[in-house]
mmCIF file of the N, C-alpha and C atoms, coordinates in Angstrom:
data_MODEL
# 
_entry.id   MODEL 
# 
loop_
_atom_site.group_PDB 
_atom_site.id 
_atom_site.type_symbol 
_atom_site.label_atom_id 
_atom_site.label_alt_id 
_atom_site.label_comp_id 
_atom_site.label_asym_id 
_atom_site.label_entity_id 
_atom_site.label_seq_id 
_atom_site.pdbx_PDB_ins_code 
_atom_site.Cartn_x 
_atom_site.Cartn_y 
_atom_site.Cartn_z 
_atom_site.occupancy 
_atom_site.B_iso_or_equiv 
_atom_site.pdbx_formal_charge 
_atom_site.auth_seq_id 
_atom_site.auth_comp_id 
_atom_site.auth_asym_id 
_atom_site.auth_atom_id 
_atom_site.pdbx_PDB_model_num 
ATOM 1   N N  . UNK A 1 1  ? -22.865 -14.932 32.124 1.00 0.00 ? 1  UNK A N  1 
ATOM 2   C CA . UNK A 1 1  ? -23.968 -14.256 31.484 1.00 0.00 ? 1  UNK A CA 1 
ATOM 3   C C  . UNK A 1 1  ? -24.943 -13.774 32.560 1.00 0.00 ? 1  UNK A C  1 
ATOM 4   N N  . UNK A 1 2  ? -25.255 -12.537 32.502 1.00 0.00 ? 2  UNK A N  1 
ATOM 5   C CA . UNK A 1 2  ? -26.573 -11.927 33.142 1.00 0.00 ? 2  UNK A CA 1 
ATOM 6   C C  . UNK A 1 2  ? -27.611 -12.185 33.170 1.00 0.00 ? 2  UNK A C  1 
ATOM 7   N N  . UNK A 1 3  ? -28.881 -12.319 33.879 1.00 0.00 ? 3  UNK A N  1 
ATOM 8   C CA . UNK A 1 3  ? -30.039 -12.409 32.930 1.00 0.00 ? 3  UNK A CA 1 
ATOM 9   C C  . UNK A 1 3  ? -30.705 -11.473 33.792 1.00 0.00 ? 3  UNK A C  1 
ATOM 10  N N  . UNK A 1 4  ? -31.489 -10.901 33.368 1.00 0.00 ? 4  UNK A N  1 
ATOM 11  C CA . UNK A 1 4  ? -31.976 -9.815  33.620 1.00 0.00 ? 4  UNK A CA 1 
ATOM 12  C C  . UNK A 1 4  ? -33.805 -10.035 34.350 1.00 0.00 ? 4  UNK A C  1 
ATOM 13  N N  . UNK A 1 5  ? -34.126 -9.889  35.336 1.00 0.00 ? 5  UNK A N  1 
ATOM 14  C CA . UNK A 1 5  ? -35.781 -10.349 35.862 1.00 0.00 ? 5  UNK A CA 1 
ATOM 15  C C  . UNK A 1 5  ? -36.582 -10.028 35.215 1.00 0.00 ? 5  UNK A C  1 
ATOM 16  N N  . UNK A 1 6  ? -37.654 -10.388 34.850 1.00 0.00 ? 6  UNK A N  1 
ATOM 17  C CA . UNK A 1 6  ? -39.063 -10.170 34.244 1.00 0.00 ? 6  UNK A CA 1 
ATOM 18  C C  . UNK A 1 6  ? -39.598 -9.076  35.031 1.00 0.00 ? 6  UNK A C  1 
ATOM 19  N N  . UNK A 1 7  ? -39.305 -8.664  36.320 1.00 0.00 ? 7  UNK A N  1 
ATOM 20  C CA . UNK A 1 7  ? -40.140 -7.690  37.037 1.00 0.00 ? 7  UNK A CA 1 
ATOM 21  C C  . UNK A 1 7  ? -39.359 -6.599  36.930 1.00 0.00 ? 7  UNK A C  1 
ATOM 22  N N  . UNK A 1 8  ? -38.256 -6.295  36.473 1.00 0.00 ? 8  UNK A N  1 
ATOM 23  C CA . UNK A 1 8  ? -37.162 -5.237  36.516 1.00 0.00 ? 8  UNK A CA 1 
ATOM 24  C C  . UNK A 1 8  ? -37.749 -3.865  35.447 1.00 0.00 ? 8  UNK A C  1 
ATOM 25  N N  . UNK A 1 9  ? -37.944 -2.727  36.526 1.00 0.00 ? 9  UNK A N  1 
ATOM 26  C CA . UNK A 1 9  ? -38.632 -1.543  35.946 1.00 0.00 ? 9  UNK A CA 1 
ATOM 27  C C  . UNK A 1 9  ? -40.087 -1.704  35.989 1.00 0.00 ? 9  UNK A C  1 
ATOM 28  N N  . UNK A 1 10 ? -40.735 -2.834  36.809 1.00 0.00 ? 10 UNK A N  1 
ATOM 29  C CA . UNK A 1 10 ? -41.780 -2.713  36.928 1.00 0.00 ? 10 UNK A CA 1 
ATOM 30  C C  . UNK A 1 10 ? -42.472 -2.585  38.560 1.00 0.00 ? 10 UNK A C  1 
ATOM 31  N N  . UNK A 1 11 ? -43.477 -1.960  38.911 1.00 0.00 ? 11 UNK A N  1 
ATOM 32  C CA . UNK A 1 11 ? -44.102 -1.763  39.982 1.00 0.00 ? 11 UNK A CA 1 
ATOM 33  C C  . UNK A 1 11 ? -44.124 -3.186  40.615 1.00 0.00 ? 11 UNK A C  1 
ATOM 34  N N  . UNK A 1 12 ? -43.517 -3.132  41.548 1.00 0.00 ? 12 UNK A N  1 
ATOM 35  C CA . UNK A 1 12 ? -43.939 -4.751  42.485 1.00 0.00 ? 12 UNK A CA 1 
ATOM 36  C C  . UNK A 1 12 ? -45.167 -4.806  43.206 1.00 0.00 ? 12 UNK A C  1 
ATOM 37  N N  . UNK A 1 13 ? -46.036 -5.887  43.459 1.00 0.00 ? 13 UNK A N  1 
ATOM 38  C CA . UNK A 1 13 ? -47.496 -6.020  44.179 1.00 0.00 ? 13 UNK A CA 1 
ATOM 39  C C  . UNK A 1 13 ? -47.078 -5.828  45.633 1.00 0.00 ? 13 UNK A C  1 
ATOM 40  N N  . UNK A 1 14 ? -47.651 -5.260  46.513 1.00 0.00 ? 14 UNK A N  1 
ATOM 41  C CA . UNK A 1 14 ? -47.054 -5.404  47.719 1.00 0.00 ? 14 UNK A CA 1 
ATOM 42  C C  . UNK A 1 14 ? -47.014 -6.310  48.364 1.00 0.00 ? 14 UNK A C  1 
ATOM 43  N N  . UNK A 1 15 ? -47.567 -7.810  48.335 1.00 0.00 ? 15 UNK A N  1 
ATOM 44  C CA . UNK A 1 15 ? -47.115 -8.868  48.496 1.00 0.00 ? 15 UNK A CA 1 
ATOM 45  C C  . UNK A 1 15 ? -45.962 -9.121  48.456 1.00 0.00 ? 15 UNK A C  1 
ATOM 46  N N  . UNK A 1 16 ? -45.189 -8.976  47.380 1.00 0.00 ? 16 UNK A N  1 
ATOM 47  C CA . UNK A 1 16 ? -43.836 -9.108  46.480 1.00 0.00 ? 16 UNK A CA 1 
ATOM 48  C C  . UNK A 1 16 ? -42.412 -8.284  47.864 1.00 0.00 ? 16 UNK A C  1 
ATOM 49  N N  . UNK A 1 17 ? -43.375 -7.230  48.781 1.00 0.00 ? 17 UNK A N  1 
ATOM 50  C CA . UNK A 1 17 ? -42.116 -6.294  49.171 1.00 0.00 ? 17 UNK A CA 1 
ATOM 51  C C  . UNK A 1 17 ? -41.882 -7.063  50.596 1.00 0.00 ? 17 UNK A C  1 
ATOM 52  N N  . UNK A 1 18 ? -40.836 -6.567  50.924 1.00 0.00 ? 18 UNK A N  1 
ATOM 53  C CA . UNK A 1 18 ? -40.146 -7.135  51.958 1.00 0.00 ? 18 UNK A CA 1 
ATOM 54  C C  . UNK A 1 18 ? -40.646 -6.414  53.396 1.00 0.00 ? 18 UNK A C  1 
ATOM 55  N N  . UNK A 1 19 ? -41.234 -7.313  54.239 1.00 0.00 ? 19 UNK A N  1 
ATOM 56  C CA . UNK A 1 19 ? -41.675 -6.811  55.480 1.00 0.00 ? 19 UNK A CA 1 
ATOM 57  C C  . UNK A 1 19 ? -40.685 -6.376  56.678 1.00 0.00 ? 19 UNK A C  1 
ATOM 58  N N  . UNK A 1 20 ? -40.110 -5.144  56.554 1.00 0.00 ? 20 UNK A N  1 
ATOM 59  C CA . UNK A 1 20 ? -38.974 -4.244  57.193 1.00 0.00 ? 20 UNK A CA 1 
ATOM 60  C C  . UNK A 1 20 ? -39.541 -4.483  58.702 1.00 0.00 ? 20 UNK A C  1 
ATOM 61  N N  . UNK A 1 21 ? -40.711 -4.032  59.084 1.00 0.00 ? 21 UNK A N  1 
ATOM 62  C CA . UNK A 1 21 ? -40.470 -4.259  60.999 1.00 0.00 ? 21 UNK A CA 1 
ATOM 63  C C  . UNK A 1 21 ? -40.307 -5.995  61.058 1.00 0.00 ? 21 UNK A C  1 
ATOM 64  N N  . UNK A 1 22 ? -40.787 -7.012  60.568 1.00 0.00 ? 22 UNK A N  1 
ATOM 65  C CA . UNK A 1 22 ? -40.354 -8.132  60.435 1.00 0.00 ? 22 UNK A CA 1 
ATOM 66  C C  . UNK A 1 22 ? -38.809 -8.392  60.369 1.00 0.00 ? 22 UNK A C  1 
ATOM 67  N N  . UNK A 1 23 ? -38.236 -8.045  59.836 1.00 0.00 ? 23 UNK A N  1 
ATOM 68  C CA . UNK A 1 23 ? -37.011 -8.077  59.406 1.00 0.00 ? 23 UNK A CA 1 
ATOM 69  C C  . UNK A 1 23 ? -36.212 -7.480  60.617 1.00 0.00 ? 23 UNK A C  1 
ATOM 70  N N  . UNK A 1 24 ? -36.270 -6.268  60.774 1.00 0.00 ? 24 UNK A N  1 
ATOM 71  C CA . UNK A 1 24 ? -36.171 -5.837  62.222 1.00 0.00 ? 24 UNK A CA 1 
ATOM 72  C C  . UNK A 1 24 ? -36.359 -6.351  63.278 1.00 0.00 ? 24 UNK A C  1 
ATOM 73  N N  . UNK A 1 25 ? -37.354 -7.072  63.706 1.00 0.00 ? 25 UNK A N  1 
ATOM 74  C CA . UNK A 1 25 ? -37.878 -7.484  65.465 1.00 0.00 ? 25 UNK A CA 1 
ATOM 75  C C  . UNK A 1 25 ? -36.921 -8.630  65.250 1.00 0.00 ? 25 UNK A C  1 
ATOM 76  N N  . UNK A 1 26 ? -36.560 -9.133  63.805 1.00 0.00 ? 26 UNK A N  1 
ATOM 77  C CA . UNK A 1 26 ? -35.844 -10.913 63.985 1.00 0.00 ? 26 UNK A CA 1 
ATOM 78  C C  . UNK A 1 26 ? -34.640 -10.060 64.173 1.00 0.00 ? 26 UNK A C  1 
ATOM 79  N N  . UNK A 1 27 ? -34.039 -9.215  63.879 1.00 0.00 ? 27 UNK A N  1 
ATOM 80  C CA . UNK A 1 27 ? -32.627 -9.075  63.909 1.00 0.00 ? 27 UNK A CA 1 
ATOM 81  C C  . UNK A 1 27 ? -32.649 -9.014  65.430 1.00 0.00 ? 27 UNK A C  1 
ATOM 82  N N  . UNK A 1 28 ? -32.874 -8.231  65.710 1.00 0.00 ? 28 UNK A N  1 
ATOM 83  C CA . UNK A 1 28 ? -33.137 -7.776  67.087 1.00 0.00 ? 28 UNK A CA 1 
ATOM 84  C C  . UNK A 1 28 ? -33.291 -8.959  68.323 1.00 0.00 ? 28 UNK A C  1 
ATOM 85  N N  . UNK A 1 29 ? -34.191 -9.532  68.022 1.00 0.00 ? 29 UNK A N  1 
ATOM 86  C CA . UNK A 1 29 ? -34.836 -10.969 68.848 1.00 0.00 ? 29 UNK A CA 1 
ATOM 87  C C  . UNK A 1 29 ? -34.223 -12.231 68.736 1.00 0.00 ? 29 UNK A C  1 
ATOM 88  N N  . UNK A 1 30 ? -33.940 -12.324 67.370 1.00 0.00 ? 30 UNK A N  1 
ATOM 89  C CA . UNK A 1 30 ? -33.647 -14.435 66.960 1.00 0.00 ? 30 UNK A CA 1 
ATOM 90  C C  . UNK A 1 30 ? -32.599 -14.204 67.726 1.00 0.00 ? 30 UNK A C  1 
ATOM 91  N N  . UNK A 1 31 ? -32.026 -15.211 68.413 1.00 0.00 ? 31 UNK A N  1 
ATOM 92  C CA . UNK A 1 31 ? -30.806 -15.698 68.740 1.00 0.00 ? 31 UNK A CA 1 
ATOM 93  C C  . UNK A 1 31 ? -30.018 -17.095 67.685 1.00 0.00 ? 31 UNK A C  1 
ATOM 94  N N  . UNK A 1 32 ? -29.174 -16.597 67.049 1.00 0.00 ? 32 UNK A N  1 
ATOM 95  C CA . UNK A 1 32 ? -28.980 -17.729 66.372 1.00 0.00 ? 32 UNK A CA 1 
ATOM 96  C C  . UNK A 1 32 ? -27.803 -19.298 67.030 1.00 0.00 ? 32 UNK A C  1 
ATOM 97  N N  . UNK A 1 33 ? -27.905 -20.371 66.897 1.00 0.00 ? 33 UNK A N  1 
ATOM 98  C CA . UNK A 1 33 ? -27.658 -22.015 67.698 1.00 0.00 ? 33 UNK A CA 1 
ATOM 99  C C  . UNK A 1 33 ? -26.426 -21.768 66.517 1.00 0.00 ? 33 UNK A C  1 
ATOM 100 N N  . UNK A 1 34 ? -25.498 -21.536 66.910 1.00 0.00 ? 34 UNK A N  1 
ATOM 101 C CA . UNK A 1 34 ? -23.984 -22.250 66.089 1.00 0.00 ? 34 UNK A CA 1 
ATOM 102 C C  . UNK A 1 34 ? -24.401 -23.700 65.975 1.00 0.00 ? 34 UNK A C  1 
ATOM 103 N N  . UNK A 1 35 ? -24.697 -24.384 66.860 1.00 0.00 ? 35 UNK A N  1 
ATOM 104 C CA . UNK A 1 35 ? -25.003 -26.174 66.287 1.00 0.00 ? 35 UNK A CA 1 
ATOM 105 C C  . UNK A 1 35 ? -25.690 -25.979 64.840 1.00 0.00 ? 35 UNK A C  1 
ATOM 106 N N  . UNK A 1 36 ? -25.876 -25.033 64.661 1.00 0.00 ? 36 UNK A N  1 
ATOM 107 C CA . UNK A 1 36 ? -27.245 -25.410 63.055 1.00 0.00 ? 36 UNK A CA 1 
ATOM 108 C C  . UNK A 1 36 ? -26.385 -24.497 61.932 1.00 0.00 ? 36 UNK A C  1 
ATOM 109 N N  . UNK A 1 37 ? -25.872 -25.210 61.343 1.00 0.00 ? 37 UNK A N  1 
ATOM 110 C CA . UNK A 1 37 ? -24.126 -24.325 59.857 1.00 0.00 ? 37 UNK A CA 1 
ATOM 111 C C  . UNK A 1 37 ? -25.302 -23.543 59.639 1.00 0.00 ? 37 UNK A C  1 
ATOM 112 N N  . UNK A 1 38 ? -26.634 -23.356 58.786 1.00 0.00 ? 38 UNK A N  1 
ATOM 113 C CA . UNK A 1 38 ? -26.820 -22.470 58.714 1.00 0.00 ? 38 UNK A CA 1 
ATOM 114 C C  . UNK A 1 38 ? -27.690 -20.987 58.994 1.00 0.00 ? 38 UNK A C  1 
ATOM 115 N N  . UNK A 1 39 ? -27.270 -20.920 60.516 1.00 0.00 ? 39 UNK A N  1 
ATOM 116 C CA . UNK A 1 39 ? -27.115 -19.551 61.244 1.00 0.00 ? 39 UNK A CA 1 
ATOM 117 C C  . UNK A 1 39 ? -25.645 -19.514 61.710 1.00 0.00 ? 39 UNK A C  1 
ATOM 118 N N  . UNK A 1 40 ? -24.959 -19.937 61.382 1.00 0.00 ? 40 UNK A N  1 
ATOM 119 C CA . UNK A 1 40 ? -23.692 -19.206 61.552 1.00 0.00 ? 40 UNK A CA 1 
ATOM 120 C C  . UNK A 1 40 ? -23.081 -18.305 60.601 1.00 0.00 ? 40 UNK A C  1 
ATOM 121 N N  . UNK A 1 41 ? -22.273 -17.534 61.062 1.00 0.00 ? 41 UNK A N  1 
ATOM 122 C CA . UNK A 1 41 ? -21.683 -16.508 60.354 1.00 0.00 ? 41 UNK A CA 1 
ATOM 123 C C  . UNK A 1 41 ? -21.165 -17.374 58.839 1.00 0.00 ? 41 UNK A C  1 
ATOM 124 N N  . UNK A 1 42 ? -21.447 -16.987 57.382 1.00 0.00 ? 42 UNK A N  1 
ATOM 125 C CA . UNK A 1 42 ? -20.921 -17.493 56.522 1.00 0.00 ? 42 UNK A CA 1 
ATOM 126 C C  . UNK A 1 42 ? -20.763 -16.564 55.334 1.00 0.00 ? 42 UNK A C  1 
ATOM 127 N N  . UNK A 1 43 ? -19.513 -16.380 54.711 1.00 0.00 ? 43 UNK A N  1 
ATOM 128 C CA . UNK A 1 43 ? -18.817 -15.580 53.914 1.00 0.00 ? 43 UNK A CA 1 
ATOM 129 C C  . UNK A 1 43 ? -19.424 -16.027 52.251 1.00 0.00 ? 43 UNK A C  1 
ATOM 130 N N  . UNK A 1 44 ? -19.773 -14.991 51.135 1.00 0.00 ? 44 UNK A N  1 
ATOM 131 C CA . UNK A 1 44 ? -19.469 -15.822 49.762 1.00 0.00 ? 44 UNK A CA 1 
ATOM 132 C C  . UNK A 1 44 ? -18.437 -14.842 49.277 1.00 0.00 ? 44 UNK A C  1 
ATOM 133 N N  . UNK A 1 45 ? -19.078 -15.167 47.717 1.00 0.00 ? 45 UNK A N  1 
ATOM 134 C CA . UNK A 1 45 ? -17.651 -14.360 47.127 1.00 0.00 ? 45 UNK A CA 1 
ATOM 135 C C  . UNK A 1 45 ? -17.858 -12.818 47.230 1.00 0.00 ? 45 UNK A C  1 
ATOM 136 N N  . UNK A 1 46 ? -19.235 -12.461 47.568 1.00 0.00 ? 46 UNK A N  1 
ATOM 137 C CA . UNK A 1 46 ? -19.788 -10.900 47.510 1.00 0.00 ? 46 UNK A CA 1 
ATOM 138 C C  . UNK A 1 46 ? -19.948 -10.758 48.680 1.00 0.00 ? 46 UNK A C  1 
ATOM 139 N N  . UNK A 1 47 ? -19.343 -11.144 49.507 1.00 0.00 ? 47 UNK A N  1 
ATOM 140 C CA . UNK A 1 47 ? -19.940 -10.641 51.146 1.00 0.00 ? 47 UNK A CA 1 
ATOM 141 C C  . UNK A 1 47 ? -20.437 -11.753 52.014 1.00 0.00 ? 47 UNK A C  1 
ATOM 142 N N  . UNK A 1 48 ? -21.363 -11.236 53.394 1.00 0.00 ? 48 UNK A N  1 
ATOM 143 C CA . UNK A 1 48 ? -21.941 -12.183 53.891 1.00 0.00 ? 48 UNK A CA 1 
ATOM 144 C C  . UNK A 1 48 ? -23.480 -12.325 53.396 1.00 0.00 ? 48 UNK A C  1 
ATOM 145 N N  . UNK A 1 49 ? -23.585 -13.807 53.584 1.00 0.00 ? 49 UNK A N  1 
ATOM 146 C CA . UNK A 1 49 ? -25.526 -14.053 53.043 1.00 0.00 ? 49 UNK A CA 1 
ATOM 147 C C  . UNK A 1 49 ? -25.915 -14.657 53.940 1.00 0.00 ? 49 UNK A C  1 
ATOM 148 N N  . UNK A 1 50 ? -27.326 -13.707 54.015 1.00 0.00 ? 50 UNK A N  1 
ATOM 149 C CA . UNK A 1 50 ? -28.157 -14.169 55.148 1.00 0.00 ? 50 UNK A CA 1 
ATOM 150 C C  . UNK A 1 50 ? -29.087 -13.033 55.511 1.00 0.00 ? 50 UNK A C  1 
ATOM 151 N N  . UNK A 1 51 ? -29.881 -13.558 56.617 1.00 0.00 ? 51 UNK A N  1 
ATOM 152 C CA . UNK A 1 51 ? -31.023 -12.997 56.606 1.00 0.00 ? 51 UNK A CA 1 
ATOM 153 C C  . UNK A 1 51 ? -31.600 -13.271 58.006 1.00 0.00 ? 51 UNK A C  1 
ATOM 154 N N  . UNK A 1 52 ? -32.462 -11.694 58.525 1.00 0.00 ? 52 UNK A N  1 
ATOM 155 C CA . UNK A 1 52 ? -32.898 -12.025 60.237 1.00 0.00 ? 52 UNK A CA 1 
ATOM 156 C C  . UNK A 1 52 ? -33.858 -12.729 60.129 1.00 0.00 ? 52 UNK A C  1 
ATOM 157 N N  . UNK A 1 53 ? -34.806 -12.991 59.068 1.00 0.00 ? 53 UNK A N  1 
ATOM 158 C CA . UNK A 1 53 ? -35.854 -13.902 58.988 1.00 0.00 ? 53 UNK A CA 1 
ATOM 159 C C  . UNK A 1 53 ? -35.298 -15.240 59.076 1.00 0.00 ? 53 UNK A C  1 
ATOM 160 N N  . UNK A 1 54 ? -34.255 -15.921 58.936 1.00 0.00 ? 54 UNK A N  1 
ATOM 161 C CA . UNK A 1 54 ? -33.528 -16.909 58.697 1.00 0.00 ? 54 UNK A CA 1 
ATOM 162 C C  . UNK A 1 54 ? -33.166 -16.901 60.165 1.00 0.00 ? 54 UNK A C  1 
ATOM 163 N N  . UNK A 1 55 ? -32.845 -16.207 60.814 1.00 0.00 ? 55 UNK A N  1 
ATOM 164 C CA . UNK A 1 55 ? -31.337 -16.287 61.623 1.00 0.00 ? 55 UNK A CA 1 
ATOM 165 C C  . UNK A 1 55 ? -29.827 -16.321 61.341 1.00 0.00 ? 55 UNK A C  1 
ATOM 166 N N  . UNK A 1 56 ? -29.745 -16.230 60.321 1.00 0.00 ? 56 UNK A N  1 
ATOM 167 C CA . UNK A 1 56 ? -28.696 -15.818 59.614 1.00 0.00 ? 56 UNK A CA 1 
ATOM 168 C C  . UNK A 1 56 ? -27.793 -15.030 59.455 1.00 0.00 ? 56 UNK A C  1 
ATOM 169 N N  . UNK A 1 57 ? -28.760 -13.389 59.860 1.00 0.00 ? 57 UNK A N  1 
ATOM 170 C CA . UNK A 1 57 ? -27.718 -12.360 59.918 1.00 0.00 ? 57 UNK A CA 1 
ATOM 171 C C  . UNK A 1 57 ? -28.650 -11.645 60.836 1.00 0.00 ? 57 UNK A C  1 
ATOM 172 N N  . UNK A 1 58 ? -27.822 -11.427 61.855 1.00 0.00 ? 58 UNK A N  1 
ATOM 173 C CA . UNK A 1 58 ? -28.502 -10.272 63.225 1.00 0.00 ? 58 UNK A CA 1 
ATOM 174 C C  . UNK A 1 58 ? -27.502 -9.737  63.784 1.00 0.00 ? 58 UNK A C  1 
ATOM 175 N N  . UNK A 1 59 ? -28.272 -9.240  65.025 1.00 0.00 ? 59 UNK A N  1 
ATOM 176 C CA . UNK A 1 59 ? -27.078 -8.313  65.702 1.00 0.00 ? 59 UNK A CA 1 
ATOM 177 C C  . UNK A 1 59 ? -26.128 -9.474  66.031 1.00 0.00 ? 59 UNK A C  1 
ATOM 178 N N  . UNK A 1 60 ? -26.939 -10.348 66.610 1.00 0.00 ? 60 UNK A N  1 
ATOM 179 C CA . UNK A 1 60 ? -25.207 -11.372 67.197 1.00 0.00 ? 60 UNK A CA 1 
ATOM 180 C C  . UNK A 1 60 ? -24.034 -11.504 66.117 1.00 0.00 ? 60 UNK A C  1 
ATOM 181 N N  . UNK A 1 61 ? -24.168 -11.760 65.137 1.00 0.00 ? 61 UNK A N  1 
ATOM 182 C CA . UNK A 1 61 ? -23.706 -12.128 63.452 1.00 0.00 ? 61 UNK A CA 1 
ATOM 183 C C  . UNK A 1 61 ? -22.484 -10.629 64.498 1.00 0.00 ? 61 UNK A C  1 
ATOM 184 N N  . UNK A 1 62 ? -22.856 -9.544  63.736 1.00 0.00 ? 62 UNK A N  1 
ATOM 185 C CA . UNK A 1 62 ? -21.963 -8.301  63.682 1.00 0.00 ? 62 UNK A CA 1 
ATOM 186 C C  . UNK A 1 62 ? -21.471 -8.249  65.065 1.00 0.00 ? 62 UNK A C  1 
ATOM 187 N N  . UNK A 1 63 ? -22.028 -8.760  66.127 1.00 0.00 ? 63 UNK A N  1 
ATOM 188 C CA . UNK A 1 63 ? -21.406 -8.570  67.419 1.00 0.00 ? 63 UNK A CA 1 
ATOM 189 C C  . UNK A 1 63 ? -20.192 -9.673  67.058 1.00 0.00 ? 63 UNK A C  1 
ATOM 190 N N  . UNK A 1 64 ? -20.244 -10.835 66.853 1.00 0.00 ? 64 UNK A N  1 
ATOM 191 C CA . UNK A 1 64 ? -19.320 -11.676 66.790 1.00 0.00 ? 64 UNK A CA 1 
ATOM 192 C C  . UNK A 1 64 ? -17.966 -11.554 65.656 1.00 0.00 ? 64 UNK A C  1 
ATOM 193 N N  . UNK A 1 65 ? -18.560 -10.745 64.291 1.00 0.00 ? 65 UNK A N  1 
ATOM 194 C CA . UNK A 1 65 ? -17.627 -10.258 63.398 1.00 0.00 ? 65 UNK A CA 1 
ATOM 195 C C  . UNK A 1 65 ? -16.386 -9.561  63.626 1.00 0.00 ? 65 UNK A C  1 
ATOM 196 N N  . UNK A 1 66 ? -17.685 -8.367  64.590 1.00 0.00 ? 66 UNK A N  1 
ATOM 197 C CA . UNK A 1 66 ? -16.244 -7.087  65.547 1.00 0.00 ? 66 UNK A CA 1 
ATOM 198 C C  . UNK A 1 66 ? -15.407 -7.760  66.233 1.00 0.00 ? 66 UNK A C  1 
ATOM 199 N N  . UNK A 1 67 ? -16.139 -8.700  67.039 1.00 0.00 ? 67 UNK A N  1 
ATOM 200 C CA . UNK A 1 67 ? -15.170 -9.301  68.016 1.00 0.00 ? 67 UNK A CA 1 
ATOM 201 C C  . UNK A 1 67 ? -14.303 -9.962  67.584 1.00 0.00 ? 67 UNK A C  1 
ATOM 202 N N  . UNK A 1 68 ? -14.171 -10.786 66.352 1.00 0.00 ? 68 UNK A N  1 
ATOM 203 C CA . UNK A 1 68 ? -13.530 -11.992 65.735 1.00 0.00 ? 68 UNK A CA 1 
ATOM 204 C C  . UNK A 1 68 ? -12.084 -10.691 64.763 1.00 0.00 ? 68 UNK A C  1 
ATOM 205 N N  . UNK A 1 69 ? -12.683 -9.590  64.914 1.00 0.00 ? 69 UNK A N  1 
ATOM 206 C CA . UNK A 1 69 ? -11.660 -8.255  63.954 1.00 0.00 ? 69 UNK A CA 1 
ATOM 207 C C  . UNK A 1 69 ? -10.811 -7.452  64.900 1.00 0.00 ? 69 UNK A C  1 
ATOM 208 N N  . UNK A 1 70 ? -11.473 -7.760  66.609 1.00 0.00 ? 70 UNK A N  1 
ATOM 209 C CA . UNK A 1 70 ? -10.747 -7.135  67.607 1.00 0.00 ? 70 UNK A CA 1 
ATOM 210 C C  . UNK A 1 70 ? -9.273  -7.686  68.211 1.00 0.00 ? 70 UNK A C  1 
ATOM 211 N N  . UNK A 1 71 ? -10.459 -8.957  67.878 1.00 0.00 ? 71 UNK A N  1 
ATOM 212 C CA . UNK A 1 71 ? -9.080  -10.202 68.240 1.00 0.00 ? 71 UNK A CA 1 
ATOM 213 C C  . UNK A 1 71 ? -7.628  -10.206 67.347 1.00 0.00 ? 71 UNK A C  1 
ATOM 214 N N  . UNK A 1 72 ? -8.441  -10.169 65.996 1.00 0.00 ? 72 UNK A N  1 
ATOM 215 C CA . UNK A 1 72 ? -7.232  -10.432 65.012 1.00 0.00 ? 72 UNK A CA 1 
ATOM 216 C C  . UNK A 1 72 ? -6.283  -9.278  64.977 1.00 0.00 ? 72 UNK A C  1 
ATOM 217 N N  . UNK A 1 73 ? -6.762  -8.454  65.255 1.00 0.00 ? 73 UNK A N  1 
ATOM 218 C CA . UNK A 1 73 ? -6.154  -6.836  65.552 1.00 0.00 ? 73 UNK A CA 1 
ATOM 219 C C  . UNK A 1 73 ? -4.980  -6.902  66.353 1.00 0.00 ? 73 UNK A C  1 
ATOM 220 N N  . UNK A 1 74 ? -5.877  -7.146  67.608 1.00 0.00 ? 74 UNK A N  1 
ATOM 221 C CA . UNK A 1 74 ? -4.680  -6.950  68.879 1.00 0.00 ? 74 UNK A CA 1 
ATOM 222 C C  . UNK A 1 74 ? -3.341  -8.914  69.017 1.00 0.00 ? 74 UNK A C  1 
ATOM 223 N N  . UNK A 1 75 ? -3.970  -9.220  68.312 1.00 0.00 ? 75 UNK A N  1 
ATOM 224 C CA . UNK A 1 75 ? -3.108  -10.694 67.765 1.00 0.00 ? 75 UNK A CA 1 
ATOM 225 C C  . UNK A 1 75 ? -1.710  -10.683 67.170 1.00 0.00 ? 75 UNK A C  1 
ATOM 226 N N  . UNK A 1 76 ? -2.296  -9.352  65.916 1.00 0.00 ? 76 UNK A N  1 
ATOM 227 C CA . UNK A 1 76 ? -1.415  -8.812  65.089 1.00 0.00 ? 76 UNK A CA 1 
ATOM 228 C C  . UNK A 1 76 ? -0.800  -7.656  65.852 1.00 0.00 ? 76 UNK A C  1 
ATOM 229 N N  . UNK A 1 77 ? -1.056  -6.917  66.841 1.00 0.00 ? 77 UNK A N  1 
ATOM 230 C CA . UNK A 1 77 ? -0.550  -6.265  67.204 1.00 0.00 ? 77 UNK A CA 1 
ATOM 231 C C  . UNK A 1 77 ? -1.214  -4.600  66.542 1.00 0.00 ? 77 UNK A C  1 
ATOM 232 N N  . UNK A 1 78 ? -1.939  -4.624  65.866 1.00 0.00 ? 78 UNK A N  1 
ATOM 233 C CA . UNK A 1 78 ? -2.694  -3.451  65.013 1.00 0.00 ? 78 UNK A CA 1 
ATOM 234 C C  . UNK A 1 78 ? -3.472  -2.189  65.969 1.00 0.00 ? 78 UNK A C  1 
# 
């Protein structure tokens, strides 16, 4: 079952919105510690979740993805 948000079709407070150069300088900057499960790369059923505010998902994340797709590539022979 769906449920649908109370705020859906309505104007959000700008409190409420998501701070994009924030979001940015962490992607960019955090370095994420594999010792800590969660900043490591982690899969659900819709994709990956996570976040540069977290450390969760940054450039390293996608640097390590390609690399982990380069490998499997030339493994397979692709």
């Amino acid at each position: 079952m769906t449920s649908v948000s109370p705020l859906a079709g309505k104007t959000l407070d700008k409190n409420a919105l998501a701070d994009i150069p924030a979001l940015i300088s962490a992607y960019y900057n955090r370095k994420p510690d594999p010792a800590i499960a969660a900043q490591r790369v982690a899969f659900g059923t819709s994709g990956h979740r996570g976040s540069s505010l977290h450390t969760s998902f940054n450039e390293n994340h996608i640097l390590a993805i390609a690399e982990a797709i380069c490998r499997y590539r030339k493994d397979k022979g692709i």
